[in-house]
Short mmCIF file of C-alpha atoms in Angstrom, two decimals:
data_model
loop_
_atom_site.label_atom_id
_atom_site.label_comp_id
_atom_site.label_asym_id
_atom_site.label_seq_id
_atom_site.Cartn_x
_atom_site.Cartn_y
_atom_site.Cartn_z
CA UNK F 1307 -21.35 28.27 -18.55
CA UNK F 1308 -18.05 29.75 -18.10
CA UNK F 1309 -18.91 31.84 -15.49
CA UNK F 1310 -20.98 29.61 -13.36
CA UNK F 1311 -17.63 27.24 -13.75
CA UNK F 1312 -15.15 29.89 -12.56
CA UNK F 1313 -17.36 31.56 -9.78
CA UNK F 1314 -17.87 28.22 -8.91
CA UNK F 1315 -14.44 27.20 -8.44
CA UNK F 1316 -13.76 30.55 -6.42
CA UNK F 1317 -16.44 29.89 -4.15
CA UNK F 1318 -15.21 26.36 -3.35
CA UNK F 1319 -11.67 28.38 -3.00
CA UNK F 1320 -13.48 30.21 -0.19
CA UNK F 1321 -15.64 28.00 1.33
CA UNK F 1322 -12.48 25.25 2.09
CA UNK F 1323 -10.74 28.83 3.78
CA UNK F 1324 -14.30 28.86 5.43
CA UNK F 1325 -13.84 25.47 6.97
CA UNK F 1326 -10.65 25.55 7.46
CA UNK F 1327 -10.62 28.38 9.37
CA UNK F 1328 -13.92 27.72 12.14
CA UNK F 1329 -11.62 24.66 13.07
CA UNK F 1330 -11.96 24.86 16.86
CA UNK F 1331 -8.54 24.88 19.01
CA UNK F 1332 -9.09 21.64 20.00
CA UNK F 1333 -9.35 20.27 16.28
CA UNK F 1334 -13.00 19.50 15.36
CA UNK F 1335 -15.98 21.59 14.08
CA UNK F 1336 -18.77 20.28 16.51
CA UNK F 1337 -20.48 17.15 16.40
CA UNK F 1338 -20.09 13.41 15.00
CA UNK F 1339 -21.48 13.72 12.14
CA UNK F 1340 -20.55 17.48 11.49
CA UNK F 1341 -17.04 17.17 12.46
CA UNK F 1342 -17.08 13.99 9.65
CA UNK F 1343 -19.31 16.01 7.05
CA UNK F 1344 -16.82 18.66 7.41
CA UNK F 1345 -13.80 16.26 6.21
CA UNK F 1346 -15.64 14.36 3.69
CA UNK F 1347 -16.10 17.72 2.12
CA UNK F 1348 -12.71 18.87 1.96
CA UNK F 1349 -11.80 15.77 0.30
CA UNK F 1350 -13.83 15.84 -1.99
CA UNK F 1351 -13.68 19.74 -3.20
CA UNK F 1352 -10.59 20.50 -2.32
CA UNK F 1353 -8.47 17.20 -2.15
CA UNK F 1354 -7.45 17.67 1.42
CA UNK F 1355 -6.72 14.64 3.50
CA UNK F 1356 -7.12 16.51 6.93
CA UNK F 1357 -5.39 13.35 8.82
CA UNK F 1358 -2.17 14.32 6.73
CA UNK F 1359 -2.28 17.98 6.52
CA UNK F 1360 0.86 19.92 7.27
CA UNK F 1361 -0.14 23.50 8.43
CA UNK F 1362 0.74 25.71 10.54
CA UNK F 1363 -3.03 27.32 10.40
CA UNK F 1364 -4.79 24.05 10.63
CA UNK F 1365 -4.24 21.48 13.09
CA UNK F 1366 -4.38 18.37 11.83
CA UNK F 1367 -3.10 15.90 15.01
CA UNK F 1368 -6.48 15.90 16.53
CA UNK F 1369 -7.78 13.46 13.87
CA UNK F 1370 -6.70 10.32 15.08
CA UNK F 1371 -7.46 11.32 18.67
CA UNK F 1372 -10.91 12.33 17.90
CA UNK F 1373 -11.78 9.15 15.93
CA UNK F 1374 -10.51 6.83 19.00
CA UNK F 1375 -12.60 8.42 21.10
CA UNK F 1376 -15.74 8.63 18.96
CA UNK F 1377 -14.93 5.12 18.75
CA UNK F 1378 -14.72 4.31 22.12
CA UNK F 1379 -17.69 6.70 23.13
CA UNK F 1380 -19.82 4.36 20.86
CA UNK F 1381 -19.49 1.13 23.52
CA UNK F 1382 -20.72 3.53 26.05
CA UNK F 1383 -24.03 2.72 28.07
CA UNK F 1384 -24.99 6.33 27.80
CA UNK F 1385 -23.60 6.85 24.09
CA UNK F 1386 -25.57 9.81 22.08
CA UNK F 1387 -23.91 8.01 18.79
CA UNK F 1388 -26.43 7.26 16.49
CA UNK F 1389 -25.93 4.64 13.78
CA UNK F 1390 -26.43 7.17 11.15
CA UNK F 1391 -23.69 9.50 12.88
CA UNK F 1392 -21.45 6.26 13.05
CA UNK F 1393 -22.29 5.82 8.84
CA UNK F 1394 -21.14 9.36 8.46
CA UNK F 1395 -17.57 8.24 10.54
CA UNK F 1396 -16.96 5.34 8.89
CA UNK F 1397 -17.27 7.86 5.64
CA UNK F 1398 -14.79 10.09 7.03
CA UNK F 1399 -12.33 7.29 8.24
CA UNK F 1400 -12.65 6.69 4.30
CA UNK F 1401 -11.67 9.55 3.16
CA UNK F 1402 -8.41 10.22 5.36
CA UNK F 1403 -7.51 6.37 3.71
CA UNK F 1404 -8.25 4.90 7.62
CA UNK F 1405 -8.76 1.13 7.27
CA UNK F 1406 -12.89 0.33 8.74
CA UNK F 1407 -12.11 -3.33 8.72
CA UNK F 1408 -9.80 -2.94 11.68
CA UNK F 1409 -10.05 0.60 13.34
CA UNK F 1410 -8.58 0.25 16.78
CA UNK F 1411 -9.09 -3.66 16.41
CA UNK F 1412 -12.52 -2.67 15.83
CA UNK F 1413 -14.58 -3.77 12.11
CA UNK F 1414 -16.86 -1.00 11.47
CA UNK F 1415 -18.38 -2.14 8.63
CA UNK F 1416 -19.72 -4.93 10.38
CA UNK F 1417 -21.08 -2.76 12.81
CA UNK F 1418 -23.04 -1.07 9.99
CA UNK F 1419 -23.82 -4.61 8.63
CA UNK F 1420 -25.44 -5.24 11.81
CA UNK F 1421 -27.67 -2.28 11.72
CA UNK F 1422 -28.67 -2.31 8.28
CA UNK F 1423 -29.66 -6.26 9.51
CA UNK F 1424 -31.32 -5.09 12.10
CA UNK F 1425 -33.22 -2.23 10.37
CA UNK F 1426 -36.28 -0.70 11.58
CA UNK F 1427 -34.66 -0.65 15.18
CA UNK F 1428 -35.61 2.11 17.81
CA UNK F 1429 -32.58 3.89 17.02
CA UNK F 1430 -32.38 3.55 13.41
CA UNK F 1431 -35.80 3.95 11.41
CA UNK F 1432 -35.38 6.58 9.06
CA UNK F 1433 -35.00 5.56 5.33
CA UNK F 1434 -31.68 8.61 5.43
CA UNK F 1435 -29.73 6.67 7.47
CA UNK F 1436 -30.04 3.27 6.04
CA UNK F 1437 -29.21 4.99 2.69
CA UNK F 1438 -26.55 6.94 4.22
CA UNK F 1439 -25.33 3.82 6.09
CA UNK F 1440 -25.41 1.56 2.55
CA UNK F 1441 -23.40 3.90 0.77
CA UNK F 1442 -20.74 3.53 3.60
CA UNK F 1443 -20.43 0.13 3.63
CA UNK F 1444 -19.85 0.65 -0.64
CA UNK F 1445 -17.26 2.84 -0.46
CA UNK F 1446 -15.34 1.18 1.99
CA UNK F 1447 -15.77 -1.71 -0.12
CA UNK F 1448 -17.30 -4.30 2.69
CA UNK F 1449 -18.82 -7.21 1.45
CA UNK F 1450 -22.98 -7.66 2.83
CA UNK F 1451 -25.97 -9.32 1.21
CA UNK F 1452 -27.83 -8.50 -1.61
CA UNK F 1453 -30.86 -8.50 0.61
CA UNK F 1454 -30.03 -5.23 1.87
CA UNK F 1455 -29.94 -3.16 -1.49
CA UNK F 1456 -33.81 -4.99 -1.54
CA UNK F 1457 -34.80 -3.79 1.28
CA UNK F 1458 -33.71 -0.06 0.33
CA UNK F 1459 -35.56 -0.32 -3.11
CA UNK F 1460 -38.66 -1.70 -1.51
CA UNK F 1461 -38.83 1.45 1.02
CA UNK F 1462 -39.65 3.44 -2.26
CA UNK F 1463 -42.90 5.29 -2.06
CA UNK F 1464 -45.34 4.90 -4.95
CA UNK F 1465 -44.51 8.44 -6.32
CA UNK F 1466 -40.77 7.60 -6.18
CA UNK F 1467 -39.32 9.16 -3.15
CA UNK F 1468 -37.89 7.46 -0.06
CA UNK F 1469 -39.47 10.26 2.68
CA UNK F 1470 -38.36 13.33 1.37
CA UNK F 1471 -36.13 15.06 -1.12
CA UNK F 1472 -32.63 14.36 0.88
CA UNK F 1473 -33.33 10.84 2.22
CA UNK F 1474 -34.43 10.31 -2.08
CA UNK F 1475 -31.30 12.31 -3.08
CA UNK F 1476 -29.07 9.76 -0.66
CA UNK F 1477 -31.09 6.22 -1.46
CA UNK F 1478 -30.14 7.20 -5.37
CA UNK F 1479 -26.46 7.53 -4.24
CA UNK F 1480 -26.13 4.80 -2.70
CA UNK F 1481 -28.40 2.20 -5.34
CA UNK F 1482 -25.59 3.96 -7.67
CA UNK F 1483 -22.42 2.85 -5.88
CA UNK F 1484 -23.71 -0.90 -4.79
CA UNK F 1485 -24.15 -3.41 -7.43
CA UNK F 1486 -27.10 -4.85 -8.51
CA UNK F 1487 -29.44 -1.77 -8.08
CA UNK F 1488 -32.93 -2.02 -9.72
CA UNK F 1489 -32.85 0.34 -12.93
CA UNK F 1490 -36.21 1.28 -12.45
CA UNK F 1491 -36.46 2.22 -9.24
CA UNK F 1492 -33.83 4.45 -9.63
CA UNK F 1493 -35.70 6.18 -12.64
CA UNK F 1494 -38.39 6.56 -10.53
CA UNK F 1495 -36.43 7.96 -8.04
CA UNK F 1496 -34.85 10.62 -10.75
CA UNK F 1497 -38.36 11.15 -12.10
CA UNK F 1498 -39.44 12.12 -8.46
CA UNK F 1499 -36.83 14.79 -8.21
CA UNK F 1500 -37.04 16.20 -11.38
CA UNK F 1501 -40.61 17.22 -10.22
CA UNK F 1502 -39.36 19.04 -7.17
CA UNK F 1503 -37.10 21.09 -9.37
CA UNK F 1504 -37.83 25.26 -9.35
CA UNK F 1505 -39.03 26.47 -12.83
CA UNK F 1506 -37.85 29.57 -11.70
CA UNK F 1507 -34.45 29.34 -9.60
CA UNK F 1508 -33.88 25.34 -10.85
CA UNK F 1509 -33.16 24.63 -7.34
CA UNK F 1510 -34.63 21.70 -5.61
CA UNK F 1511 -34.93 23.39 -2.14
CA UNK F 1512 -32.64 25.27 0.26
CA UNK F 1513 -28.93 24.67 -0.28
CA UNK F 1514 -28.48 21.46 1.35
CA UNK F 1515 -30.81 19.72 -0.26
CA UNK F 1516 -29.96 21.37 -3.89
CA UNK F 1517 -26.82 20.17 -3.13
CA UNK F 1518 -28.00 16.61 -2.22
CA UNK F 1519 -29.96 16.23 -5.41
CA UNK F 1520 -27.16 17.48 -7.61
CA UNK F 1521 -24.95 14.43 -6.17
CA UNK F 1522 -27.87 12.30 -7.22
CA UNK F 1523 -27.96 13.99 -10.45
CA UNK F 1524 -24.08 13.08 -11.34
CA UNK F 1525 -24.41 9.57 -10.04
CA UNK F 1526 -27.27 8.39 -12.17
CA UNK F 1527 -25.38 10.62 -15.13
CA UNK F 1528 -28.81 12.71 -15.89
CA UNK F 1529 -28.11 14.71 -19.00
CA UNK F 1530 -27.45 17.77 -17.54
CA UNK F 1531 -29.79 19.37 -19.89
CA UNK F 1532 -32.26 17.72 -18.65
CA UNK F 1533 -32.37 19.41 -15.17
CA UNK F 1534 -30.27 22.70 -16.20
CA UNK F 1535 -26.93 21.54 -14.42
CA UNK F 1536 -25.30 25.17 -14.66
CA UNK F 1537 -28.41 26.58 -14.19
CA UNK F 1538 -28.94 24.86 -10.72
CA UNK F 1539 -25.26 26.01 -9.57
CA UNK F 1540 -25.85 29.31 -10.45
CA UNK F 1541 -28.72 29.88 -7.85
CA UNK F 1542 -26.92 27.28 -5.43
CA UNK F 1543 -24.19 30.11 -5.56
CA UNK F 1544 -26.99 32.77 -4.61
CA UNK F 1545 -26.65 31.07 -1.51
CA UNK F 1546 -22.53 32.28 -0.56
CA UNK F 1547 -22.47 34.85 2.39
CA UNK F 1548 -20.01 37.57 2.70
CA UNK F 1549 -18.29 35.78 5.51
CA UNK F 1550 -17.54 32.93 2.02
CA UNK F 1551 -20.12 30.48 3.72
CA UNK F 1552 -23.13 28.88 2.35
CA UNK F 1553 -25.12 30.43 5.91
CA UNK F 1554 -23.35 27.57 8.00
CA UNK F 1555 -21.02 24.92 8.64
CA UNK F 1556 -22.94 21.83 7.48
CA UNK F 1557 -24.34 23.64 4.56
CA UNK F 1558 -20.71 24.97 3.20
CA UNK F 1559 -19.62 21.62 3.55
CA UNK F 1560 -22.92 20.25 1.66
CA UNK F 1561 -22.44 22.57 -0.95
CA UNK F 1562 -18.73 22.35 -1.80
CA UNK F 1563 -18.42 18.74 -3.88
CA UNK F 1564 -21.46 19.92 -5.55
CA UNK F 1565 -20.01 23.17 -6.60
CA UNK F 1566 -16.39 20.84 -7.67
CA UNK F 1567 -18.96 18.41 -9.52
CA UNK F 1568 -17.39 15.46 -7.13
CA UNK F 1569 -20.41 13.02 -5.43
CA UNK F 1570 -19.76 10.38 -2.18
CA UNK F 1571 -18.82 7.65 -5.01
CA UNK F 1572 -15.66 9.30 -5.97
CA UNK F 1573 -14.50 8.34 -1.93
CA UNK F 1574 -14.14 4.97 -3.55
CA UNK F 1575 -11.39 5.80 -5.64
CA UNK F 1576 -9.42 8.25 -3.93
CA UNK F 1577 -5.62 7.84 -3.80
CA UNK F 1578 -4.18 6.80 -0.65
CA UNK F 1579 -0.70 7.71 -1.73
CA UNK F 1580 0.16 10.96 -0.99
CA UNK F 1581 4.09 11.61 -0.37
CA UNK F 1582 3.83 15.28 -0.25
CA UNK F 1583 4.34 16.75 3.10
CA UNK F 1584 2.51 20.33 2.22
CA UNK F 1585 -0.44 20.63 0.56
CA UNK F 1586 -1.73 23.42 -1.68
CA UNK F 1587 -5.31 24.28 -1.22
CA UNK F 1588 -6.26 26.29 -3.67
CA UNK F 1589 -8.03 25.77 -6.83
CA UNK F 1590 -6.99 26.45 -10.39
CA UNK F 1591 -9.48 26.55 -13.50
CA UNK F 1592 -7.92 25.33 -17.15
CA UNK F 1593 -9.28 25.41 -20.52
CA UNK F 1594 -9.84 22.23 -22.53
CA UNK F 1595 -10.82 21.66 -25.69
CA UNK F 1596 -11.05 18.51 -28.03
CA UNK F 1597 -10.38 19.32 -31.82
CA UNK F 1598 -10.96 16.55 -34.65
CA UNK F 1599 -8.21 16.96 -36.76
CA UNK F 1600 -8.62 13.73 -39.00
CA UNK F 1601 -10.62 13.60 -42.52
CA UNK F 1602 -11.93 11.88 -44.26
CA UNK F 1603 -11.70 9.07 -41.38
CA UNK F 1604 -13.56 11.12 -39.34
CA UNK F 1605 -15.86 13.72 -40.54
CA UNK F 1606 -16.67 15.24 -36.99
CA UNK F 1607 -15.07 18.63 -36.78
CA UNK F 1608 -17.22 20.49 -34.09
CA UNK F 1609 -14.26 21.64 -31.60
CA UNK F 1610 -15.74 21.71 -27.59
CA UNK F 1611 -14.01 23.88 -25.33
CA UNK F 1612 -14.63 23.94 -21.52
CA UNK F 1613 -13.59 25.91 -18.42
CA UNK F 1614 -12.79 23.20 -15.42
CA UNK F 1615 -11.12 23.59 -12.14
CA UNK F 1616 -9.46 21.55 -9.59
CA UNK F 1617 -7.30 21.41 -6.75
CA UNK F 1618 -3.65 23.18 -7.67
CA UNK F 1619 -1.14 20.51 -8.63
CA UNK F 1620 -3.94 18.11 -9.89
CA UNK F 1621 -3.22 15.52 -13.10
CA UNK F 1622 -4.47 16.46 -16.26
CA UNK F 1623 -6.53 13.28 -15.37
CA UNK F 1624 -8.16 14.70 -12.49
CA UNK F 1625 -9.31 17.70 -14.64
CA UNK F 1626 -10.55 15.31 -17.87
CA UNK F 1627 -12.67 13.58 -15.51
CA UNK F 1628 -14.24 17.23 -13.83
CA UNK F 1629 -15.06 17.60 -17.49
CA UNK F 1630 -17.07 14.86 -18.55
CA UNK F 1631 -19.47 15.69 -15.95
CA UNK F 1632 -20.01 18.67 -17.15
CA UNK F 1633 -20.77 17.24 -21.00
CA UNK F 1634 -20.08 13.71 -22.77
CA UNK F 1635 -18.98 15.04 -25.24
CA UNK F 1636 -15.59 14.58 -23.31
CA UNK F 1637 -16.18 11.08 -22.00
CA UNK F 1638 -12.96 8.78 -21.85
CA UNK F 1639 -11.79 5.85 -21.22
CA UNK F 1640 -7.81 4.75 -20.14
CA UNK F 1641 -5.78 2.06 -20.02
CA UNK F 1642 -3.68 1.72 -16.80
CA UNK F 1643 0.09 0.81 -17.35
CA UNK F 1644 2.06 -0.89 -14.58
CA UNK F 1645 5.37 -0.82 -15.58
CA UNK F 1646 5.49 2.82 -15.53
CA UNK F 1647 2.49 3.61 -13.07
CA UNK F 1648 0.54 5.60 -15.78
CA UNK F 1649 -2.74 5.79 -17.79
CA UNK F 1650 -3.01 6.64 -21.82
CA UNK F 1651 -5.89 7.64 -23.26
CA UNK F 1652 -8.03 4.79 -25.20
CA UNK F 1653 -11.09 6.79 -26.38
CA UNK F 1654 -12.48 10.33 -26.03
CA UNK F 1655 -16.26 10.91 -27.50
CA UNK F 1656 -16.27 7.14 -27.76
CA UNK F 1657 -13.91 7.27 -30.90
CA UNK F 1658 -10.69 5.70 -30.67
CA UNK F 1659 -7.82 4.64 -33.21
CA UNK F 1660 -9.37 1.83 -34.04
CA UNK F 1661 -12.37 4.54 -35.96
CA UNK F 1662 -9.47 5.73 -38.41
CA UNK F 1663 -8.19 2.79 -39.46
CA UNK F 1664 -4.86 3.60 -36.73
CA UNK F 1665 -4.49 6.34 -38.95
CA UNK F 1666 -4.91 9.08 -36.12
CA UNK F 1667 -4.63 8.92 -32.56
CA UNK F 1668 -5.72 11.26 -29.91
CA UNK F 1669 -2.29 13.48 -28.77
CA UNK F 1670 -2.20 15.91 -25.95
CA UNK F 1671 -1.05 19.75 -26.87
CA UNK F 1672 -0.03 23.17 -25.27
CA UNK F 1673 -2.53 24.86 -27.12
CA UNK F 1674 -0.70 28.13 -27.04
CA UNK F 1675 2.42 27.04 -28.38
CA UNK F 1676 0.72 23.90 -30.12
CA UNK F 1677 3.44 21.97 -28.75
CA UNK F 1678 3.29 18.33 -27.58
CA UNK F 1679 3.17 17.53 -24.00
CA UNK F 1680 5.08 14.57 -23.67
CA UNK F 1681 4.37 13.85 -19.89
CA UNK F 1682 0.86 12.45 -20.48
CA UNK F 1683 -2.60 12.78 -17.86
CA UNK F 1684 -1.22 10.90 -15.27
CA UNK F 1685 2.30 13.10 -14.89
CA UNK F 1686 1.23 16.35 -16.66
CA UNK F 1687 -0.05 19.01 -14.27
CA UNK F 1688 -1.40 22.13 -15.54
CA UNK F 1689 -0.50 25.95 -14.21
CA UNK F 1690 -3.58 28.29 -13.46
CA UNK F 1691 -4.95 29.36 -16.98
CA UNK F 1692 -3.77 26.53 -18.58
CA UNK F 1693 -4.78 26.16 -22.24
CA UNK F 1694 -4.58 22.05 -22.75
CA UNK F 1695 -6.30 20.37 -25.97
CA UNK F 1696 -6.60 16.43 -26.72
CA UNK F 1697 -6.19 16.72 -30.96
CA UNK F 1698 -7.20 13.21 -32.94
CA UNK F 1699 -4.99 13.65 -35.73
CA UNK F 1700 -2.33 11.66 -37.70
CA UNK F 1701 1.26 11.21 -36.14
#
């Protein structure tokens, strides 16, 4: 598992260098929906906001250009926009923090509101798109009837897919991030990919739609030894050519977030804060383990260790929550502190003070020098090789 984890975060080291680097002159990659793909992506894997990027390698003023004009280009007679192009947009505008309620005096999301309404229109019939254009309006946190996560459920084929293994893949992302989703039919759903899955390579297809499926995977929180999570990014990196691509564009960029273990969802959270004017793109792995250091309170004393990576300069946060995707045995939960802008851990493994009696507490360590790190997940930032453990033990 290691070394999927590591080769892993190399290849997503690569692939944003990919990206970055087949960035035309004039800014973008190709078309709508690539040129949004393409910055969803590096988001996601590599925490890049493109429309704040200071580089001299990579220019990053064409954003808001671009976006005005795909904007503008949509009120055209003759516009080649389609709605599920203008989902994928909105996704982007998203993830460079871009307000859809009032883009150029302009509410996208009740654009998409319109089409979803509107849905099966000439333009806009295929099961992908609606799913594609539902999770849009649920990241950007629009508000829209319940009748329209119905009317995604009730597109469900008997056997549990919507169409095919992508448009499935996306309808389970986006009955995730909405509320009031049908339990069953996304178990149905899950049940339908499962049966896709290789015996052999564990993939569910080609690249793009392995990497679809995993996204589905981590949203609906499928045990990941249920569908052989490492075992699945293993082949999906069978797939890296030597030019550090997954074959293409719009694969490398369908395949990176997967590789990072970060789905659509996560858009909904990301921070729109950033005060840095230069940003470091490369990734760094750590170790972290959890030790039980507490008897006879608790009698667990299995210690878990695991590789993780993230984007250089990342919170010890942003690397505890790579990790509980990757086993729940290091689930957490935090409490968020205003006066100082920070978050302490509550639980870990589901145990908590409360389990001891407040005899032990969980306490962040250096675990080469076994020193305490006083900074906490929010302010602590690990180097490259970092060896970090959470110890539940008495003060």
């Amino acid at each position: 598992d290691r070394k999927v984890i590591v080769k892993s975060s190399q290849a997503i080291a690569r692939g944003t260098g990919y990206l970055l680097s087949h960035q035309s002159p004039s800014g973008g990659w190709g078309s709508f929906s690539l040129n949004a793909q393409v910055i969803v992506s590096l988001r996601l894997a590599g925490g890049i906001n493109m429309a704040r990027l200071n580089s001299s390698s990579v220019n990053s003023g064409w954003v808001d250009e671009y976006f005005v004009s795909v904007i503008k280009s949509m009120f055209q007679v003759n516009s080649t926009m389609s709605m599920g192009q203008l989902a994928y947009v909105v996704m982007a505008l998203k993830a460079m923090c871009k307000d859809t309620n009032q883009f150029m005096g302009i509410n996208l999301n009740q654009k998409l509101i319109e089409n979803l309404e509107h849905y099966p229109s000439p333009n806009f019939h295929h099961p992908y798109a609606y799913s594609l254009t539902l999770l849009s309006l649920c990241l950007t946190n629009a508000q829209y009837k319940p009748k329209l996560i119905t009317k995604l459920q009730d597109m469900q084929s008997p056997d549990g897919k919507w169409a095919d293994v992508d448009t499935t893949a996306m309808a389970i992302l986006a009955l995730n991030c909405v509320d009031g989703s049908d339990d069953a039919v996304l178990a149905k759903g899950i049940q339908a990919l499962l049966s896709q899955q290789s015996k052999t390579t564990y993939q569910f297809g080609n690249e793009y739609t392995t990497a679809h499926v995993i996204q589905a995977m981590l949203s609906q929180q499928v045990p990941i030894s249920k569908w052989n999570y490492m075992g699945v990014l293993d082949g999906l990196l069978k797939y890296e050519t030597v030019d550090d691509s997954f074959g293409r564009v719009d694969n490398t960029a369908a395949v990176l977030p997967s590789l990072a273990g970060a789905i659509y969802l996560d858009l909904k959270s990301i921070p729109c804060n950033e005060q840095s004017d230069n940003t470091d793109t490369s990734i760094i792995t750590i170790q972290y383990t959890i030790r039980y250091q507490c008897t006879p309170y608790i009698n667990q004393t299995d210690e878990n260790s695991v590789i993780v990576a993230s984007k250089a300069d990342s919170s010890m946060l942003t690397f505890m929550r790579a990790a509980e995707k990757l086993n729940s045995a290091y689930r957490f939960s935090v409490k968020y502190h205003p006066s100082f802008s920070a978050y302490t851990v509550e639980t870990i493994n589901n145990i908590s003070s409360l389990a001891s009696g407040n005899a032990c507490y969980w306490f962040l360590q250096n675990d080469v020098t076994n020193r305490k790190i006083p900074l906490g997940i929010s302010h602590y930032k690990p180097h490259n090789n970092a060896k970090v453990a959470f110890i539940y033990r008495r003060p």
